[in-house]
Short mmCIF file of N, CA, C and O in Angstrom, two decimals:
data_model
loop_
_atom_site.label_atom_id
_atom_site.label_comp_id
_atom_site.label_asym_id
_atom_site.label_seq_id
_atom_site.Cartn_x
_atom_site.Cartn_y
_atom_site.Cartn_z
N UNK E 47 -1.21 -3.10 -24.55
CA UNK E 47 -0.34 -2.15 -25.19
C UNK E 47 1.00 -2.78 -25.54
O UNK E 47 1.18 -3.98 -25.34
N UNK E 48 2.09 -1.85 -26.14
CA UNK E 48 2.93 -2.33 -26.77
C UNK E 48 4.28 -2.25 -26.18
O UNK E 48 5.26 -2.86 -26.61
N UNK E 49 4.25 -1.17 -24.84
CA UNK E 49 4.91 0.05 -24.30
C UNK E 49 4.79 -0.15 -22.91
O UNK E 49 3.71 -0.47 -22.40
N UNK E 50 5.65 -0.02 -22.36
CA UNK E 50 5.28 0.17 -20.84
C UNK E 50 6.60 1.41 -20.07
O UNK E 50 7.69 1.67 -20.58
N UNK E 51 6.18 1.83 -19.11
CA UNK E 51 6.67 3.07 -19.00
C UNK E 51 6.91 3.23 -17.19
O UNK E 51 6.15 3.32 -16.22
N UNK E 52 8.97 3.21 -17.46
CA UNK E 52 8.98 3.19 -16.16
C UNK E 52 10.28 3.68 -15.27
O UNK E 52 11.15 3.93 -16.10
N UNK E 53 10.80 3.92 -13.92
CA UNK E 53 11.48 4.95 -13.48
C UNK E 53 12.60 4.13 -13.50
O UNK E 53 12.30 2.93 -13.51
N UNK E 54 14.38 4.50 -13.51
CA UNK E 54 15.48 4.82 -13.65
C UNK E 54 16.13 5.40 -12.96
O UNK E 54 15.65 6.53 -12.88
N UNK E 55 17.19 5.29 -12.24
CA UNK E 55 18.14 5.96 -12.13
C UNK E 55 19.51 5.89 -13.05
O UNK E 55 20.58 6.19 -12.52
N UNK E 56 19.48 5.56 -14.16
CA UNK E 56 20.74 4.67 -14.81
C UNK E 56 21.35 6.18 -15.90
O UNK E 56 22.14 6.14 -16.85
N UNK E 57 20.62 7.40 -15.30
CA UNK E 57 21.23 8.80 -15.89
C UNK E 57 22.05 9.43 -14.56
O UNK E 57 22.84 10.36 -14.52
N UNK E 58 21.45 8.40 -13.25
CA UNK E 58 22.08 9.74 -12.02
C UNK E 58 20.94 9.90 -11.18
O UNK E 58 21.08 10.13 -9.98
N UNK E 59 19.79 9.80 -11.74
CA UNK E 59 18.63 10.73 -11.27
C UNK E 59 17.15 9.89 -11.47
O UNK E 59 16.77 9.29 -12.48
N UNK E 60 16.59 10.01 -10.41
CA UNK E 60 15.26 9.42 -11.25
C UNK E 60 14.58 9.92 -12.55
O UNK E 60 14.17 11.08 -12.52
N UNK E 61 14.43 9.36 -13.46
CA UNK E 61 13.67 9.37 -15.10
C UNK E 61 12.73 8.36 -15.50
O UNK E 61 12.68 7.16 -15.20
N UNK E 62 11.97 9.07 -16.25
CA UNK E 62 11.19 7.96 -17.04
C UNK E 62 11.57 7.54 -18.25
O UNK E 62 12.07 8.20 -19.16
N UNK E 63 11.25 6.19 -18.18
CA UNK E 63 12.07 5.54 -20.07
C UNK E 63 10.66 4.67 -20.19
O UNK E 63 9.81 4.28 -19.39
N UNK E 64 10.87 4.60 -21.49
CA UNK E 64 9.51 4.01 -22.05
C UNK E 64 10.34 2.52 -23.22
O UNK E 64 11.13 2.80 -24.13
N UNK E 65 9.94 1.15 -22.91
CA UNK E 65 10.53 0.36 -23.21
C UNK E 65 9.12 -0.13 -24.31
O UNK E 65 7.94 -0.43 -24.12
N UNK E 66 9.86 -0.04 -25.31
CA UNK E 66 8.94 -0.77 -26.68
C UNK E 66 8.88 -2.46 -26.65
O UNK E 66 9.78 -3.24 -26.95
N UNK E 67 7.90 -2.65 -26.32
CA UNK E 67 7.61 -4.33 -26.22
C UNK E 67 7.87 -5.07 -27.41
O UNK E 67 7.89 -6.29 -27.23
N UNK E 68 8.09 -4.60 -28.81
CA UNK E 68 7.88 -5.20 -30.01
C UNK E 68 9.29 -5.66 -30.39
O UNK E 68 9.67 -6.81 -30.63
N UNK E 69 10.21 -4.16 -30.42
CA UNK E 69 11.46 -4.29 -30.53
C UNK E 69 12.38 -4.70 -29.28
O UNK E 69 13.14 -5.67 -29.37
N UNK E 70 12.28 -3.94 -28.14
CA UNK E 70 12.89 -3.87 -26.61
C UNK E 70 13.89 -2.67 -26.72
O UNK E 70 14.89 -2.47 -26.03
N UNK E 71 13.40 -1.93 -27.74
CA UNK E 71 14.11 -0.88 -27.48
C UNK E 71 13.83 0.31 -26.26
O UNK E 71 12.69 0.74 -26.08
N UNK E 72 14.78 0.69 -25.61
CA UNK E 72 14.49 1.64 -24.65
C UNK E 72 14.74 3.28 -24.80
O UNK E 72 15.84 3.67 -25.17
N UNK E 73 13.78 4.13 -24.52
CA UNK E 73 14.03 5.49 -24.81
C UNK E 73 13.68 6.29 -23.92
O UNK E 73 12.49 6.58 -23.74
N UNK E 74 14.67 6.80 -23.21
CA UNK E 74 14.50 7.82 -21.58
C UNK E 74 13.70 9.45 -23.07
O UNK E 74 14.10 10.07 -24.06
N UNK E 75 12.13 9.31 -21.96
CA UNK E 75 11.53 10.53 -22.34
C UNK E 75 11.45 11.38 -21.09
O UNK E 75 10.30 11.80 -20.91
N UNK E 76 12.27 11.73 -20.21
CA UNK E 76 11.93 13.01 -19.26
C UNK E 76 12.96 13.57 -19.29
O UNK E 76 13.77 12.84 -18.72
N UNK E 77 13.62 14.83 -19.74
CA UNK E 77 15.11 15.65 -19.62
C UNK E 77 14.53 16.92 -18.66
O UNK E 77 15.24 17.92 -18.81
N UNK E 78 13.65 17.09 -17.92
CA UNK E 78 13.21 18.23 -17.50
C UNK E 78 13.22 17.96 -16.14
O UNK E 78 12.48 17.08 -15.69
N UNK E 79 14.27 18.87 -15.12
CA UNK E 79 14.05 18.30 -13.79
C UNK E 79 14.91 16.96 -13.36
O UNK E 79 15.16 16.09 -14.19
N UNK E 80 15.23 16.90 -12.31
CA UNK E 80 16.24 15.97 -11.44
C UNK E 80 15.28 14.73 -10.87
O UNK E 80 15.89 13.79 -10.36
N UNK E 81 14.25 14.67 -10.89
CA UNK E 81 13.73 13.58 -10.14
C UNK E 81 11.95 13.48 -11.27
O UNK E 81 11.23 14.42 -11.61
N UNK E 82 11.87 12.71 -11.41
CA UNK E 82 11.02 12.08 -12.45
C UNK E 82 10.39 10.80 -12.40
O UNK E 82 11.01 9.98 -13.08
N UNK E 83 9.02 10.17 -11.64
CA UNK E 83 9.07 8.93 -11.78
C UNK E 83 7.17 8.33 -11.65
O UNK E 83 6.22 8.99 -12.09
N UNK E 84 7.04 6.83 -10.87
CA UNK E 84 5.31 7.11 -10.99
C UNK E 84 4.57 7.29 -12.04
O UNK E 84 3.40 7.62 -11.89
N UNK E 85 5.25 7.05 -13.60
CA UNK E 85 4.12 7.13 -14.65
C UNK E 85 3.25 6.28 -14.94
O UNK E 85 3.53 5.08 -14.87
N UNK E 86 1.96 6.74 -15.33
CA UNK E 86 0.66 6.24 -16.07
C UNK E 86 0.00 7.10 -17.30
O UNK E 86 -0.56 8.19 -17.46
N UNK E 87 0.39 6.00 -18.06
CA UNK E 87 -0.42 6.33 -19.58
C UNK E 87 -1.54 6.62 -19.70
O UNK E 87 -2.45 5.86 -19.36
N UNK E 88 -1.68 7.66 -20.15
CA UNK E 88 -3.12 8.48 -20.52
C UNK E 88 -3.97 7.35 -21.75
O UNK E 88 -3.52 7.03 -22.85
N UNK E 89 -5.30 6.92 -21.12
CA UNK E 89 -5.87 5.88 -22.41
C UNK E 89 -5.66 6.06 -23.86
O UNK E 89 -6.13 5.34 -24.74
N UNK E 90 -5.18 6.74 -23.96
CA UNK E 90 -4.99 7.60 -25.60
C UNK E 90 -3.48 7.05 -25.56
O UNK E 90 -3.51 5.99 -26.19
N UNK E 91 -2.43 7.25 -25.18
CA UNK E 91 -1.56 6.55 -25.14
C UNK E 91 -0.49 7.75 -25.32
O UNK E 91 0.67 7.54 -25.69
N UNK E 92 -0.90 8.80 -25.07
CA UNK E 92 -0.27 10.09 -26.09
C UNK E 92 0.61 10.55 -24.89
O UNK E 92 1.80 10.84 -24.94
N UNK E 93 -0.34 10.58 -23.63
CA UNK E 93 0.86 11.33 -22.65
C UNK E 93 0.86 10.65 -21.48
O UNK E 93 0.11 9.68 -21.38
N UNK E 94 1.87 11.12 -20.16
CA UNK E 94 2.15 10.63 -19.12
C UNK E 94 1.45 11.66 -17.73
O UNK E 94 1.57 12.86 -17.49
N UNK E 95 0.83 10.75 -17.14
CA UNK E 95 0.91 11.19 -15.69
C UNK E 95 1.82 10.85 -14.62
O UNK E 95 1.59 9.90 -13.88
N UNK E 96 3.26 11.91 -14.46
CA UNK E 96 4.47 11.77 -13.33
C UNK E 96 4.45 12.49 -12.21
O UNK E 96 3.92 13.59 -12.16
N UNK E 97 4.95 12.00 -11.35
CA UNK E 97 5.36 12.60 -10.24
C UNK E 97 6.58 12.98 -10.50
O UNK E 97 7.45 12.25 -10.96
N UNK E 98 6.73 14.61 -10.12
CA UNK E 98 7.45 15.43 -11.06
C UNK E 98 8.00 16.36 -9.65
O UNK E 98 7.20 17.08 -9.04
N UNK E 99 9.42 16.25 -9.25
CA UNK E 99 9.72 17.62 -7.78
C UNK E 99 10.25 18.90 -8.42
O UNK E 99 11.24 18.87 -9.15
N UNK E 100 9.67 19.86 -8.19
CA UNK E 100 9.90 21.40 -8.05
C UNK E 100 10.02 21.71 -6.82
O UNK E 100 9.25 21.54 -5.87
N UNK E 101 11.30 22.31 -6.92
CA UNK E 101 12.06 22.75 -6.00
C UNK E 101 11.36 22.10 -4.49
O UNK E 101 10.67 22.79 -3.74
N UNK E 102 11.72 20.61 -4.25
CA UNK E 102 11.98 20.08 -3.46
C UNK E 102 10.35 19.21 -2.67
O UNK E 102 10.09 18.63 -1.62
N UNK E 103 9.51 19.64 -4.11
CA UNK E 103 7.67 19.13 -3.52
C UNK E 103 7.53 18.31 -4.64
O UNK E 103 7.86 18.63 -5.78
N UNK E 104 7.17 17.53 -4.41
CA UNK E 104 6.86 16.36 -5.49
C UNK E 104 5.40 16.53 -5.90
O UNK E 104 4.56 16.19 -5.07
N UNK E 105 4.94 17.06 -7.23
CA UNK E 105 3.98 17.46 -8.21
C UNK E 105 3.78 16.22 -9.26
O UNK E 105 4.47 15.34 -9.78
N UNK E 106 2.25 16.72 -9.28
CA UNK E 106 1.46 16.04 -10.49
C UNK E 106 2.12 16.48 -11.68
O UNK E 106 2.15 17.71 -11.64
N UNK E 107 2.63 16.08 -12.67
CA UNK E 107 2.99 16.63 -14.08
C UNK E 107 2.34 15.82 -14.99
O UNK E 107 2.11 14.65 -14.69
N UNK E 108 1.98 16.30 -16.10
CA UNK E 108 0.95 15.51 -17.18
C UNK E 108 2.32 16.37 -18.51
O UNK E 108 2.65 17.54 -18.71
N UNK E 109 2.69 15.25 -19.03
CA UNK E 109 3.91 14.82 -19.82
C UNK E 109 3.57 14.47 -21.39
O UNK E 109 3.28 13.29 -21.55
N UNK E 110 3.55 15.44 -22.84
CA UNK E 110 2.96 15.04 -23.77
C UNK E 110 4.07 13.76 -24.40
O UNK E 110 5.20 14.21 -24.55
N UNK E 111 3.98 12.72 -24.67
CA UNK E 111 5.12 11.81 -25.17
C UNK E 111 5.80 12.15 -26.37
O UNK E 111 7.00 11.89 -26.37
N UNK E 112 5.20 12.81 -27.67
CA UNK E 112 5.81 13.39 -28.81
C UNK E 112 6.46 14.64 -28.70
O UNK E 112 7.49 14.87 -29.33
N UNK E 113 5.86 15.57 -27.84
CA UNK E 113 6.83 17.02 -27.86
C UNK E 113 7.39 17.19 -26.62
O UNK E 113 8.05 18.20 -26.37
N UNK E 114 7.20 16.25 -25.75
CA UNK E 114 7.71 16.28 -24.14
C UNK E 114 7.70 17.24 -23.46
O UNK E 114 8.33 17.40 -22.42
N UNK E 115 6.62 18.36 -24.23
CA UNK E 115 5.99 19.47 -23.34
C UNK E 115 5.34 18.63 -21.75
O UNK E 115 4.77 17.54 -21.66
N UNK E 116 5.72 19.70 -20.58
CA UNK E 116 5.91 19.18 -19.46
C UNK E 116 4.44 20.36 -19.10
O UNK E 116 4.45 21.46 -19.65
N UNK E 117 3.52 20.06 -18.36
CA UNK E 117 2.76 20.37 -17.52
C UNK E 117 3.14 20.57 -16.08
O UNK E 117 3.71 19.52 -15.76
N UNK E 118 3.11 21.27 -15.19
CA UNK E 118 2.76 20.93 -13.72
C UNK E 118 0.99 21.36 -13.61
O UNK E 118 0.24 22.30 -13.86
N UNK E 119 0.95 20.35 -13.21
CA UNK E 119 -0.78 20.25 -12.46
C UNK E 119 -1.16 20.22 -11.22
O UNK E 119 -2.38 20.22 -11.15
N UNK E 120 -0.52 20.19 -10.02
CA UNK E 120 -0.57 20.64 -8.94
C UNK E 120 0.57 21.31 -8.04
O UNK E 120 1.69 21.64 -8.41
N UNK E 121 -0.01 21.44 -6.73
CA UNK E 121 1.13 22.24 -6.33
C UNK E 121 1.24 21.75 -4.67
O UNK E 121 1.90 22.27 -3.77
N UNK E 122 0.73 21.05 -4.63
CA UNK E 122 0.68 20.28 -3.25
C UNK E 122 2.50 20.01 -2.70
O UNK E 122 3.41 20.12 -3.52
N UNK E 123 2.67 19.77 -1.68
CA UNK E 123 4.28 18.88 -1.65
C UNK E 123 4.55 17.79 -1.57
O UNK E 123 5.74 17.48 -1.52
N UNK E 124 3.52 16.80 -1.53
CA UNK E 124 3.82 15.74 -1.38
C UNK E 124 2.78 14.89 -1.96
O UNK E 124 2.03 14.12 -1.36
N UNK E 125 2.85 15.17 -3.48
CA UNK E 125 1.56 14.13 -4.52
C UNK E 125 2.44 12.70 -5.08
O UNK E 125 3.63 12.64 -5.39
N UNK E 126 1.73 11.95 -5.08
CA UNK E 126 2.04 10.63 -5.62
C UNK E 126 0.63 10.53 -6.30
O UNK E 126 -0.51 11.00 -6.33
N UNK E 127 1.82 9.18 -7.06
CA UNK E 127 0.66 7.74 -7.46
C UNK E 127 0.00 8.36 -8.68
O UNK E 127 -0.93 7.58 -8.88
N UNK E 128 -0.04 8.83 -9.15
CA UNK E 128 -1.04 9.67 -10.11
C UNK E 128 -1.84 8.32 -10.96
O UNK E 128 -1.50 7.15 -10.80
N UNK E 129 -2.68 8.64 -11.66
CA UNK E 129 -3.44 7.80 -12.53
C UNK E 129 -4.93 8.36 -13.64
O UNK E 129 -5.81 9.13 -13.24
N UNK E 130 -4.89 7.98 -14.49
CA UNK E 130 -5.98 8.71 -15.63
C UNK E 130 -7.21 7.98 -14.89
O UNK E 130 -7.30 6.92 -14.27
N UNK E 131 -8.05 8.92 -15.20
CA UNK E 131 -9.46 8.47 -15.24
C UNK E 131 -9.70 7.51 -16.93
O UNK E 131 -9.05 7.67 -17.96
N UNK E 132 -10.61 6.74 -16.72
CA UNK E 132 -10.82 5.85 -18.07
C UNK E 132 -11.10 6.51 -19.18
O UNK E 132 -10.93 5.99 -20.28
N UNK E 133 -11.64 7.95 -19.01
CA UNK E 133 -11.93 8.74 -20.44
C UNK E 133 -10.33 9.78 -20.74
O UNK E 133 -10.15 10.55 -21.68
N UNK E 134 -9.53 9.50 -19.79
CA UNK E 134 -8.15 10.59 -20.08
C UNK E 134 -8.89 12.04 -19.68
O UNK E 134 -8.23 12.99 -20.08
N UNK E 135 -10.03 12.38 -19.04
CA UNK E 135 -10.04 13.98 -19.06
C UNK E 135 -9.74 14.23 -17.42
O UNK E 135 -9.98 15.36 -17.02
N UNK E 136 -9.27 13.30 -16.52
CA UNK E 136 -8.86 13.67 -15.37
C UNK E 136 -7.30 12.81 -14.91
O UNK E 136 -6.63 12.03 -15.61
N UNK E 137 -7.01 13.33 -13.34
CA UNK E 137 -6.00 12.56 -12.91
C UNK E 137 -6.16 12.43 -11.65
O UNK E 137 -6.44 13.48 -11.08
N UNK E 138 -6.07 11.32 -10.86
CA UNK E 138 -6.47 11.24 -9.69
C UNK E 138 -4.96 10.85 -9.08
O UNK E 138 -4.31 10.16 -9.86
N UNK E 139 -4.43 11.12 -8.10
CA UNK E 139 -3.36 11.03 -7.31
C UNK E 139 -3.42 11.49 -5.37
O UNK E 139 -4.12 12.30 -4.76
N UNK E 140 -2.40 10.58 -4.93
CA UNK E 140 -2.54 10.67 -3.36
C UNK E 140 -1.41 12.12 -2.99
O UNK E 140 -0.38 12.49 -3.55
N UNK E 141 -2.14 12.66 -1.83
CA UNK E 141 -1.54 13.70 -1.57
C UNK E 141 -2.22 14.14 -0.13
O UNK E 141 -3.31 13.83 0.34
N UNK E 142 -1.02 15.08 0.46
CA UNK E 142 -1.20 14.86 2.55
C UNK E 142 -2.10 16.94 2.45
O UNK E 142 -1.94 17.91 1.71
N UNK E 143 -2.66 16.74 3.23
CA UNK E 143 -3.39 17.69 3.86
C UNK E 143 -3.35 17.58 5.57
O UNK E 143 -3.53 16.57 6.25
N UNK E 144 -3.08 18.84 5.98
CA UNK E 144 -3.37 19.59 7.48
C UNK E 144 -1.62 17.14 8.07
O UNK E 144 -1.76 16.29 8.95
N UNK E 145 -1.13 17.20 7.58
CA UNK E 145 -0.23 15.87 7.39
C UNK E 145 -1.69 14.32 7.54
O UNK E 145 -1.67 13.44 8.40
N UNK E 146 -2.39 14.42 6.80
CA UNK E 146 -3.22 13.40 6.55
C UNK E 146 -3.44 12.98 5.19
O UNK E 146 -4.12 13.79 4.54
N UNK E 147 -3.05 11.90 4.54
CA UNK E 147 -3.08 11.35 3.19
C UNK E 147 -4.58 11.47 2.59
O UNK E 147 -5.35 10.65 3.10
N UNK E 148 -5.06 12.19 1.77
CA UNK E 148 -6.35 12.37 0.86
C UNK E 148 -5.66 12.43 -0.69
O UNK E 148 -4.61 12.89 -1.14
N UNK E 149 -7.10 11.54 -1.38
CA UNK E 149 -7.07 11.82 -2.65
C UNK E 149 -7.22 13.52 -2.63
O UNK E 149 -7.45 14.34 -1.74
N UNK E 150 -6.89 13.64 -4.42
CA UNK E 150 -6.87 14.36 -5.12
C UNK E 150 -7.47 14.31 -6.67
O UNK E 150 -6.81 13.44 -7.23
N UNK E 151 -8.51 14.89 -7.65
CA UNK E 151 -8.41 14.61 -8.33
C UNK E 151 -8.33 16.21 -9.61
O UNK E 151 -8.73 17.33 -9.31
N UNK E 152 -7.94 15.97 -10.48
CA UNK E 152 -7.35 17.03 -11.24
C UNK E 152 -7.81 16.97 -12.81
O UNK E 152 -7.40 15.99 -13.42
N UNK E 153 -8.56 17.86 -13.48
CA UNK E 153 -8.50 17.62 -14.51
C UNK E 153 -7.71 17.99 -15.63
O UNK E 153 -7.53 19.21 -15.53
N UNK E 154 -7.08 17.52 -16.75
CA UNK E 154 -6.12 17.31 -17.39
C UNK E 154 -5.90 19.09 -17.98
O UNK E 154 -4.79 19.55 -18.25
N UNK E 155 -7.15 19.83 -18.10
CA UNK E 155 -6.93 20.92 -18.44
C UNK E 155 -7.00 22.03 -17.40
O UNK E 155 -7.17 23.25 -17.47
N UNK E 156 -6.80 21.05 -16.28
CA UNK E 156 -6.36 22.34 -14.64
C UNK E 156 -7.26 23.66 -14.42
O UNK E 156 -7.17 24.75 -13.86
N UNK E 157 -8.19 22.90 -15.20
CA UNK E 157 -9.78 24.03 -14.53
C UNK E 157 -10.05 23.59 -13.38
O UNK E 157 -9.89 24.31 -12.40
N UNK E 158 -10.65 21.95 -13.24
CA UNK E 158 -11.44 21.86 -12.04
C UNK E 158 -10.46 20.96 -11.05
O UNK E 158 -9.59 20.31 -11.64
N UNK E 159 -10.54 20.83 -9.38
CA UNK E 159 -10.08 20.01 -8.82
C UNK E 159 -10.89 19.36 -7.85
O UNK E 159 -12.10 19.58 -7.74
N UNK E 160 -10.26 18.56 -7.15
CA UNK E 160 -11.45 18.34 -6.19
C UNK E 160 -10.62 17.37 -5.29
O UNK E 160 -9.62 16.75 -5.67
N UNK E 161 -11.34 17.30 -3.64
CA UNK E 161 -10.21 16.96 -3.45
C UNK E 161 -11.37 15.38 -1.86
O UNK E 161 -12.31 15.72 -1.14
N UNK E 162 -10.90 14.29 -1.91
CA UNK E 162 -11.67 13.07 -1.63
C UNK E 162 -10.80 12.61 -0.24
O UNK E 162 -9.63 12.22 -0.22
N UNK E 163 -11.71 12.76 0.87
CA UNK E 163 -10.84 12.45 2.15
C UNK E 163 -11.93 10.90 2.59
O UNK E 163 -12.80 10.25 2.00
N UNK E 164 -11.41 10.87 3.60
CA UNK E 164 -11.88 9.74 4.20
C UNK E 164 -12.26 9.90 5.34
O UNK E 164 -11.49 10.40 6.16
N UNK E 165 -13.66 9.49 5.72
CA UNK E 165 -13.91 9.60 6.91
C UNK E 165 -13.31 9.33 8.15
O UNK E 165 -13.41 10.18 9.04
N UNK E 166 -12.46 7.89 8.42
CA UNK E 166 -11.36 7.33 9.01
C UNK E 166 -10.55 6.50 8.43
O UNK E 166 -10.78 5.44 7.84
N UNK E 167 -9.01 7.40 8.78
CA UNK E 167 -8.11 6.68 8.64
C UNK E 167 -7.11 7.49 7.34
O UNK E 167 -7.08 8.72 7.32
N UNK E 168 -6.63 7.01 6.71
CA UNK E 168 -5.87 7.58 5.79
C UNK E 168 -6.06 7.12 4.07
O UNK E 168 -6.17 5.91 3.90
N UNK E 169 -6.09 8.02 2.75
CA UNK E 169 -6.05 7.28 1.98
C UNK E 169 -4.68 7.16 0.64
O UNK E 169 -4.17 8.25 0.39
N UNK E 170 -4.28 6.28 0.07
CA UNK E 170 -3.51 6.55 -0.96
C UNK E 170 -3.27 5.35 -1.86
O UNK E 170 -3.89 4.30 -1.66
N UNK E 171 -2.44 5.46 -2.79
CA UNK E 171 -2.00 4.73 -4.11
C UNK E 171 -3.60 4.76 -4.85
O UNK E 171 -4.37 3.82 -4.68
N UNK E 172 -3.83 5.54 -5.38
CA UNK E 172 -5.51 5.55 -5.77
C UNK E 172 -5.09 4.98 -7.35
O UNK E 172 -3.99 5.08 -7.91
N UNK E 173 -6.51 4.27 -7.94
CA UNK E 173 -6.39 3.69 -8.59
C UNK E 173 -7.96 3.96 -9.84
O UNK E 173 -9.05 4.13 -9.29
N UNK E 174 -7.93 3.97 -11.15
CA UNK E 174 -9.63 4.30 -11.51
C UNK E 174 -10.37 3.12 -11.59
O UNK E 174 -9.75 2.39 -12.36
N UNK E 175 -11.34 2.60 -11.22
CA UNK E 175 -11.92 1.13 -12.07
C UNK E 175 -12.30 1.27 -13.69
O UNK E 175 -12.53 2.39 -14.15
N UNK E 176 -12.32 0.58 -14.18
CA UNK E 176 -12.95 0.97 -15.68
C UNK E 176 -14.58 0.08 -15.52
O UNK E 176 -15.44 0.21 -16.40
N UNK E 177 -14.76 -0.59 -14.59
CA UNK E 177 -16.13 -1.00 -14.72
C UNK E 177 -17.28 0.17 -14.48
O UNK E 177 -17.35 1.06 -13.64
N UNK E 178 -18.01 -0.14 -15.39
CA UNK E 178 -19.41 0.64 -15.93
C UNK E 178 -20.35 -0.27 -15.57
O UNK E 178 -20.41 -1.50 -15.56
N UNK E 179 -21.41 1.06 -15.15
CA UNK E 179 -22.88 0.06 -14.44
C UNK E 179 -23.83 0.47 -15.84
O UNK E 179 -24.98 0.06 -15.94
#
């Protein structure tokens, strides 16, 4: 890609700015909310998956890049890490249950969820493979 997309404090606050590789121009896209950071580009390239705090819980937000319409997609208090699935129709991110770290995964249109623990031990910073069998 051309773009890479990443957190700030250089407004006050954590934000996301998206730095154009071609030119090096830089352009803060998050004005919504005091704390903003953790993005991953949707394969399409169109929007962001952030870790986004409402009133004081740090949320999944799915971020359109042209109209900077803001999503919240979960409601957990303590989600990180977010990341697209390889087709863009989900988001997988780490988040604590009963205080034990389990995935999470979410789909982009907040019908279905689902939620991936571990037998032992704890899990997080989740990541998608793109390898196909």
């Amino acid at each position: 890609g051309n773009r890479i997309a990443f957190t700030s404090d250089r407004s006050g606050q954590p934000q996301i700015y998206i730095k154009n590789l071609i030119n090096n121009k830089i352009k803060r896209i998050t004005f919504e909310g005091e704390y903003n950071s953790d993005a991953a580009f949707s394969p399409d390239g169109k929007s962001l998956a952030i870790v986004h705090k409402v009133n004081n819980d740090n949320n999944i937000a799915l971020l359109d890049i042209n109209t900077k319409d803001l999503s919240i997609m979960s409601s957990n208090k303590l989600d990180e890490s977010p990341d697209f699935s390889p087709d863009g129709s989900m988001i997988i991110f780490a988040t604590k249950k009963n205080d034990k770290g389990i995935l999470s995964v979410i789909s982009i249109d907040g019908k279905r969820s689902y939620e991936l623990s571990a037998q032992n031990g704890e899990v997080q910073g989740p990541s998608w493979s793109n390898y196909l069998e």
